[in-house]
mmCIF file of C-alpha atoms and ligand atoms in Angstrom:
data_model
loop_
_atom_site.group_PDB
_atom_site.id
_atom_site.type_symbol
_atom_site.label_atom_id
_atom_site.label_comp_id
_atom_site.label_asym_id
_atom_site.label_seq_id
_atom_site.Cartn_x
_atom_site.Cartn_y
_atom_site.Cartn_z
ATOM 1 C CA MET T 1 -3.738 1.498 15.309
ATOM 2 C CA ILE T 2 -6.249 3.856 14.021
ATOM 3 C CA GLU T 3 -8.622 3.317 10.713
ATOM 4 C CA PHE T 4 -11.300 5.224 9.325
ATOM 5 C CA ARG T 5 -13.363 2.764 7.775
ATOM 6 C CA ASP T 6 -15.872 4.777 4.907
ATOM 7 C CA VAL T 7 -16.339 7.717 7.353
ATOM 8 C CA GLU T 8 -19.025 10.346 6.419
ATOM 9 C CA ARG T 9 -20.085 13.343 8.013
ATOM 10 C CA THR T 10 -22.350 15.977 6.822
ATOM 11 C CA PHE T 11 -23.794 19.156 8.031
ATOM 12 C CA GLY T 12 -27.332 19.873 6.270
ATOM 13 C CA THR T 13 -26.215 19.497 3.018
ATOM 14 C CA THR T 14 -22.343 20.253 3.077
ATOM 15 C CA ARG T 15 -20.415 16.664 3.143
ATOM 16 C CA ALA T 16 -17.750 17.768 5.320
ATOM 17 C CA VAL T 17 -16.215 14.148 4.950
ATOM 18 C CA ASP T 18 -17.418 12.050 2.467
ATOM 19 C CA GLY T 19 -16.915 8.357 2.780
ATOM 20 C CA VAL T 20 -13.092 8.541 3.962
ATOM 21 C CA SER T 21 -10.858 5.300 4.501
ATOM 22 C CA PHE T 22 -7.336 5.066 5.785
ATOM 23 C CA VAL T 23 -5.137 3.374 8.338
ATOM 24 C CA ILE T 24 -2.696 5.222 10.825
ATOM 25 C CA ASN T 25 0.269 3.133 12.084
ATOM 26 C CA ARG T 26 1.934 3.195 14.997
ATOM 27 C CA GLY T 27 4.898 5.427 15.355
ATOM 28 C CA GLU T 28 4.380 7.306 12.500
ATOM 29 C CA VAL T 29 3.752 11.021 11.846
ATOM 30 C CA PHE T 30 0.698 10.972 9.597
ATOM 31 C CA GLY T 31 -0.159 14.286 8.160
ATOM 32 C CA LEU T 32 -3.825 15.185 6.955
ATOM 33 C CA LEU T 33 -3.151 18.016 4.065
ATOM 34 C CA GLY T 34 -5.726 20.049 2.753
ATOM 35 C CA LYS T 35 -7.072 23.595 2.140
ATOM 36 C CA ASN T 36 -9.429 25.638 4.232
ATOM 37 C CA GLY T 37 -12.660 23.639 4.461
ATOM 38 C CA ALA T 38 -11.162 20.069 3.197
ATOM 39 C CA GLY T 39 -12.400 18.335 6.108
ATOM 40 C CA LYS T 40 -9.216 18.170 8.255
ATOM 41 C CA THR T 41 -10.805 19.467 11.629
ATOM 42 C CA THR T 42 -14.407 17.456 11.163
ATOM 43 C CA SER T 43 -11.938 14.259 10.914
ATOM 44 C CA ILE T 44 -10.187 15.106 14.021
ATOM 45 C CA LYS T 45 -13.648 16.028 15.900
ATOM 46 C CA MET T 46 -14.755 12.510 14.934
ATOM 47 C CA LEU T 47 -11.347 10.631 16.086
ATOM 48 C CA THR T 48 -11.812 12.481 19.284
ATOM 49 C CA LEU T 49 -15.467 11.862 19.833
ATOM 50 C CA GLN T 50 -16.361 15.390 19.922
ATOM 51 C CA LEU T 51 -18.603 14.463 16.452
ATOM 52 C CA GLN T 52 -20.136 11.532 15.350
ATOM 53 C CA PRO T 53 -19.969 10.217 11.941
ATOM 54 C CA THR T 54 -23.020 10.104 9.742
ATOM 55 C CA SER T 55 -22.107 6.972 8.384
ATOM 56 C CA GLY T 56 -18.673 4.546 8.869
ATOM 57 C CA GLU T 57 -16.853 3.815 11.717
ATOM 58 C CA ILE T 58 -13.611 4.829 13.304
ATOM 59 C CA PHE T 59 -11.669 1.821 14.725
ATOM 60 C CA PHE T 60 -8.656 2.222 17.357
ATOM 61 C CA ASP T 61 -6.705 -1.161 17.780
ATOM 62 C CA GLY T 62 -9.474 -2.830 15.938
ATOM 63 C CA LEU T 63 -12.332 -1.808 18.207
ATOM 64 C CA PRO T 64 -14.764 0.634 17.560
ATOM 65 C CA ILE T 65 -14.167 4.280 19.465
ATOM 66 C CA ARG T 66 -17.784 4.387 19.913
ATOM 67 C CA GLY T 67 -18.221 2.172 23.250
ATOM 68 C CA ASN T 68 -14.727 2.535 24.208
ATOM 69 C CA GLU T 69 -14.825 6.638 24.917
ATOM 70 C CA LEU T 70 -12.670 5.997 28.398
ATOM 71 C CA ARG T 71 -10.218 4.089 26.857
ATOM 72 C CA VAL T 72 -9.583 6.072 23.537
ATOM 73 C CA LYS T 73 -9.720 9.453 25.312
ATOM 74 C CA SER T 74 -7.073 8.203 27.628
ATOM 75 C CA LEU T 75 -5.039 7.079 24.846
ATOM 76 C CA LEU T 76 -5.280 10.648 22.786
ATOM 77 C CA GLY T 77 -3.876 14.102 23.224
ATOM 78 C CA LEU T 78 -5.517 16.515 21.514
ATOM 79 C CA VAL T 79 -4.089 20.104 20.323
ATOM 80 C CA PRO T 80 -7.153 21.958 18.813
ATOM 81 C CA GLN T 81 -6.801 24.355 16.103
ATOM 82 C CA HIS T 82 -7.779 27.314 18.160
ATOM 83 C CA LEU T 83 -6.180 28.053 21.407
ATOM 84 C CA ASN T 84 -8.769 27.270 24.342
ATOM 85 C CA PHE T 85 -6.811 27.911 27.406
ATOM 86 C CA ASP T 86 -8.572 29.668 30.354
ATOM 87 C CA ARG T 87 -7.320 32.893 30.086
ATOM 88 C CA ASP T 88 -8.003 33.696 33.777
ATOM 89 C CA LEU T 89 -5.541 31.465 34.969
ATOM 90 C CA THR T 90 -1.789 31.089 34.949
ATOM 91 C CA VAL T 91 0.323 28.621 32.682
ATOM 92 C CA GLU T 92 0.724 26.197 35.494
ATOM 93 C CA GLU T 93 -3.094 26.467 36.705
ATOM 94 C CA ASN T 94 -4.344 25.259 33.104
ATOM 95 C CA LEU T 95 -2.083 22.287 33.064
ATOM 96 C CA GLU T 96 -2.901 21.705 36.741
ATOM 97 C CA LEU T 97 -6.673 22.076 35.590
ATOM 98 C CA HIS T 98 -6.161 19.608 32.722
ATOM 99 C CA ALA T 99 -4.130 16.959 35.035
ATOM 100 C CA ARG T 100 -7.048 17.381 37.149
ATOM 101 C CA LEU T 101 -9.576 16.482 34.257
ATOM 102 C CA HIS T 102 -7.375 13.553 33.635
ATOM 103 C CA HIS T 103 -7.432 11.953 37.297
ATOM 104 C CA LEU T 104 -3.878 12.268 37.902
ATOM 105 C CA PRO T 105 -2.836 11.893 41.226
ATOM 106 C CA PRO T 106 -1.552 15.295 43.403
ATOM 107 C CA ASN T 107 1.924 14.360 43.401
ATOM 108 C CA GLU T 108 2.081 13.168 39.811
ATOM 109 C CA ARG T 109 0.717 16.121 38.709
ATOM 110 C CA ARG T 110 3.429 18.172 40.087
ATOM 111 C CA GLU T 111 6.048 16.106 38.881
ATOM 112 C CA ARG T 112 4.692 15.856 35.218
ATOM 113 C CA ILE T 113 3.964 19.636 34.916
ATOM 114 C CA ASP T 114 7.594 20.536 36.251
ATOM 115 C CA GLU T 115 8.824 17.916 33.567
ATOM 116 C CA LEU T 116 6.867 19.378 30.848
ATOM 117 C CA LEU T 117 7.554 23.065 31.615
ATOM 118 C CA LYS T 118 10.932 22.036 31.275
ATOM 119 C CA PHE T 119 10.872 20.056 28.318
ATOM 120 C CA VAL T 120 9.421 23.074 26.143
ATOM 121 C CA GLU T 121 11.372 25.692 28.324
ATOM 122 C CA LEU T 122 8.695 27.450 29.853
ATOM 123 C CA GLU T 123 9.121 27.168 33.522
ATOM 124 C CA ARG T 124 10.308 30.684 33.761
ATOM 125 C CA VAL T 125 6.676 31.857 32.657
ATOM 126 C CA ARG T 126 4.900 29.389 34.747
ATOM 127 C CA ALA T 127 3.245 31.722 37.154
ATOM 128 C CA ALA T 128 2.497 34.274 34.126
ATOM 129 C CA ASN T 129 -0.766 34.197 32.871
ATOM 130 C CA VAL T 130 -1.796 32.628 29.561
ATOM 131 C CA ALA T 131 -2.784 36.086 28.264
ATOM 132 C CA GLU T 132 1.077 37.585 28.443
ATOM 133 C CA LEU T 133 2.611 34.802 26.674
ATOM 134 C CA SER T 134 3.825 35.358 22.914
ATOM 135 C CA GLY T 135 2.041 33.162 20.438
ATOM 136 C CA GLY T 136 5.080 30.521 20.107
ATOM 137 C CA MET T 137 4.751 30.015 23.631
ATOM 138 C CA LYS T 138 1.062 29.605 23.913
ATOM 139 C CA ARG T 139 1.055 26.860 21.341
ATOM 140 C CA ARG T 140 4.040 25.172 23.234
ATOM 141 C CA LEU T 141 1.695 25.035 26.010
ATOM 142 C CA LEU T 142 -1.175 23.594 24.099
ATOM 143 C CA ILE T 143 1.064 20.975 23.161
ATOM 144 C CA ILE T 144 2.341 19.594 26.535
ATOM 145 C CA ARG T 145 -1.303 20.328 27.799
ATOM 146 C CA ALA T 146 -2.005 17.645 25.434
ATOM 147 C CA LEU T 147 0.685 15.147 26.847
ATOM 148 C CA ILE T 148 -0.127 15.690 30.282
ATOM 149 C CA HIS T 149 -1.595 12.038 30.750
ATOM 150 C CA ARG T 150 0.818 10.572 28.562
ATOM 151 C CA PRO T 151 -1.099 9.680 25.406
ATOM 152 C CA GLN T 152 0.185 7.457 22.882
ATOM 153 C CA ILE T 153 -1.070 9.288 20.276
ATOM 154 C CA LEU T 154 -0.988 13.197 19.640
ATOM 155 C CA LEU T 155 -3.295 14.895 17.728
ATOM 156 C CA LEU T 156 -2.263 18.523 16.183
ATOM 157 C CA ASP T 157 -4.847 20.538 14.524
ATOM 158 C CA GLU T 158 -2.853 22.896 12.128
ATOM 159 C CA PRO T 159 -0.192 23.424 14.894
ATOM 160 C CA THR T 160 1.845 26.425 13.328
ATOM 161 C CA VAL T 161 -0.978 28.391 11.715
ATOM 162 C CA ALA T 162 0.004 32.247 12.101
ATOM 163 C CA LEU T 163 3.384 31.465 13.376
ATOM 164 C CA ASP T 164 6.578 33.502 12.451
ATOM 165 C CA PRO T 165 8.844 31.244 10.471
ATOM 166 C CA GLN T 166 11.200 30.752 13.074
ATOM 167 C CA VAL T 167 8.721 29.931 15.782
ATOM 168 C CA ARG T 168 7.212 27.209 13.218
ATOM 169 C CA ARG T 169 10.551 25.720 13.046
ATOM 170 C CA LYS T 170 10.922 25.332 16.798
ATOM 171 C CA ILE T 171 7.400 23.609 16.674
ATOM 172 C CA TRP T 172 8.706 21.248 13.871
ATOM 173 C CA GLU T 173 11.495 20.395 16.384
ATOM 174 C CA LEU T 174 9.194 19.845 19.296
ATOM 175 C CA ILE T 175 6.977 17.604 16.971
ATOM 176 C CA GLY T 176 10.022 15.529 16.019
ATOM 177 C CA GLU T 177 11.382 15.163 19.091
ATOM 178 C CA LEU T 178 8.285 13.745 20.113
ATOM 179 C CA LYS T 179 8.258 11.236 17.277
ATOM 180 C CA ARG T 180 11.556 10.008 18.399
ATOM 181 C CA ARG T 181 10.171 9.528 21.932
ATOM 182 C CA GLY T 182 7.790 7.146 20.345
ATOM 183 C CA ILE T 183 4.710 9.059 20.281
ATOM 184 C CA THR T 184 2.283 8.407 17.054
ATOM 185 C CA ILE T 185 1.537 11.840 15.709
ATOM 186 C CA VAL T 186 -1.454 13.162 13.485
ATOM 187 C CA LEU T 187 -1.239 16.433 12.256
ATOM 188 C CA THR T 188 -3.399 18.568 10.045
ATOM 189 C CA THR T 189 -2.120 21.280 7.876
ATOM 190 C CA HIS T 190 -2.775 23.313 4.580
ATOM 191 C CA TYR T 191 1.288 24.046 4.676
ATOM 192 C CA ILE T 192 2.619 21.588 2.112
ATOM 193 C CA GLU T 193 6.201 22.301 3.190
ATOM 194 C CA GLU T 194 4.813 21.561 6.885
ATOM 195 C CA ALA T 195 3.678 18.074 5.630
ATOM 196 C CA GLN T 196 6.800 17.297 3.449
ATOM 197 C CA PHE T 197 9.004 18.433 6.305
ATOM 198 C CA LEU T 198 7.459 16.403 8.905
ATOM 199 C CA CYS T 199 4.942 13.683 8.105
ATOM 200 C CA ASP T 200 6.166 9.900 7.025
ATOM 201 C CA ARG T 201 2.753 9.691 5.205
ATOM 202 C CA VAL T 202 0.364 11.955 3.554
ATOM 203 C CA ALA T 203 -3.335 11.798 2.847
ATOM 204 C CA ILE T 204 -4.459 14.686 0.920
ATOM 205 C CA LEU T 205 -8.049 15.821 1.735
ATOM 206 C CA ASN T 206 -10.184 17.682 -0.984
ATOM 207 C CA ARG T 207 -13.689 18.845 -0.290
ATOM 208 C CA GLY T 208 -14.344 16.040 2.075
ATOM 209 C CA ARG T 209 -12.524 13.379 -0.172
ATOM 210 C CA LEU T 210 -8.977 11.476 0.067
ATOM 211 C CA VAL T 211 -7.588 12.023 -3.012
ATOM 212 C CA ALA T 212 -4.063 10.845 -2.333
ATOM 213 C CA LEU T 213 -2.583 8.760 0.693
ATOM 214 C CA ASP T 214 1.358 7.653 0.190
ATOM 215 C CA THR T 215 4.776 8.385 1.930
ATOM 216 C CA THR T 216 6.065 11.785 1.450
ATOM 217 C CA ALA T 217 8.836 10.596 -0.324
ATOM 218 C CA ASN T 218 6.376 8.851 -2.814
ATOM 219 C CA LEU T 219 4.214 11.983 -3.160
ATOM 220 C CA CYS T 220 7.465 13.867 -4.026
ATOM 221 C CA ALA T 221 9.001 11.650 -6.484
ATOM 222 C CA GLY T 222 9.405 13.143 -9.806
ATOM 223 C CA HIS T 223 7.660 16.419 -9.103
ATOM 224 C CA SER T 224 7.574 18.525 -6.116
ATOM 225 C CA LEU T 225 4.673 17.600 -3.485
ATOM 226 C CA GLU T 226 3.216 21.427 -4.137
ATOM 227 C CA GLU T 227 2.367 20.016 -7.762
ATOM 228 C CA THR T 228 0.884 16.662 -6.675
ATOM 229 C CA PHE T 229 -1.318 18.962 -4.338
ATOM 230 C CA LEU T 230 -2.428 21.520 -6.828
ATOM 231 C CA ALA T 231 -3.099 18.734 -9.222
ATOM 232 C CA LEU T 232 -4.982 16.978 -6.830
ATOM 233 C CA THR T 233 -6.871 19.637 -5.188
ATOM 234 C CA LYS T 234 -8.224 22.032 -7.759
HETATM 235 N N1 ADP B 1 -20.552 22.679 12.627
HETATM 236 C C1 ADP B 1 -20.248 22.760 11.503
HETATM 237 N N2 ADP B 1 -21.567 23.160 10.749
HETATM 238 C C2 ADP B 1 -21.817 23.563 9.506
HETATM 239 N N3 ADP B 1 -21.083 23.139 8.734
HETATM 240 C C3 ADP B 1 -19.781 22.768 9.060
HETATM 241 C C4 ADP B 1 -19.424 22.645 10.419
HETATM 242 N N4 ADP B 1 -17.833 22.204 10.806
HETATM 243 C C5 ADP B 1 -17.738 22.196 9.412
HETATM 244 N N5 ADP B 1 -18.494 22.257 8.689
HETATM 245 C C6 ADP B 1 -17.916 22.679 6.991
HETATM 246 O O1 ADP B 1 -17.451 21.117 6.695
HETATM 247 C C7 ADP B 1 -16.741 21.358 5.854
HETATM 248 C C8 ADP B 1 -15.432 21.047 6.167
HETATM 249 O O2 ADP B 1 -14.757 22.118 7.584
HETATM 250 P P1 ADP B 1 -13.531 21.500 8.272
HETATM 251 O O3 ADP B 1 -13.418 20.072 8.573
HETATM 252 O O4 ADP B 1 -13.466 22.515 9.382
HETATM 253 O O5 ADP B 1 -12.302 21.580 7.150
HETATM 254 P P2 ADP B 1 -10.745 22.557 7.211
HETATM 255 O O6 ADP B 1 -10.395 21.746 9.126
HETATM 256 O O7 ADP B 1 -10.258 21.103 6.708
HETATM 257 O O8 ADP B 1 -10.598 23.941 7.077
HETATM 258 C C9 ADP B 1 -16.637 23.156 5.662
HETATM 259 O O9 ADP B 1 -17.239 23.301 4.404
HETATM 260 C C10 ADP B 1 -17.036 23.545 6.746
HETATM 261 O O10 ADP B 1 -17.980 24.882 6.576
HETATM 262 MG MG1 MG B 2 -9.733 22.953 10.327
#
């Protein structure tokens, strides 16, 4: 479904992503696991057309994403690493704004927003200012905002950073539910247990390089994922 082929991105002398190739299959939960600075966000930004690769190419259903921007954007939903709501707007207005950006017709907008608020139990706070929400609520809102236009693939960049353990669990449950609904999920994380719990396959990135890619079960075989990860990312 998605293929990175020899993808490289440099910033000056920094090789943020250093010749990475992998394939993400339809319906799976695919994890990019790596420490801070490993190149996870840069990879996501190239996939979402916010950054261009310095070399190499990314394909979506066999077609290069460059030249097919509109199609790719309609099929992808992005949950960015940093909250980027309009803080002067309410929960509902933030969703409305996003729905407009995706050209949803007005009646469909209402229906979709109601459905999504219900899905993550945020109906109660629909008229509240985003700034008033708890950390977990903000994360849930960020996720449903990315789902507004019914993307086939949801990209989550560090979806549970700085959340309490119970709130993290809730987000994990939500991601599991989205998978059951048939959405392909790509997530980045630096939490080993998060990758282990959620992902069907995990790619380990270290300093821009792909150092392992396998099913979570295989990466854990004989030892823990933590041992594998620590050995590969020294
Ligand atoms: N816009 C940028 N300008 C310069 N260096 C950058 C930029 N974005 C990322 N980098 C560098 O690229 C490397 C990878 O960063 P990033 O992809 O954000 O890693 P991660 O998301 O895994 O923490 C880091 O060394 C980071 O400092
Ligand atoms: Mg990052």
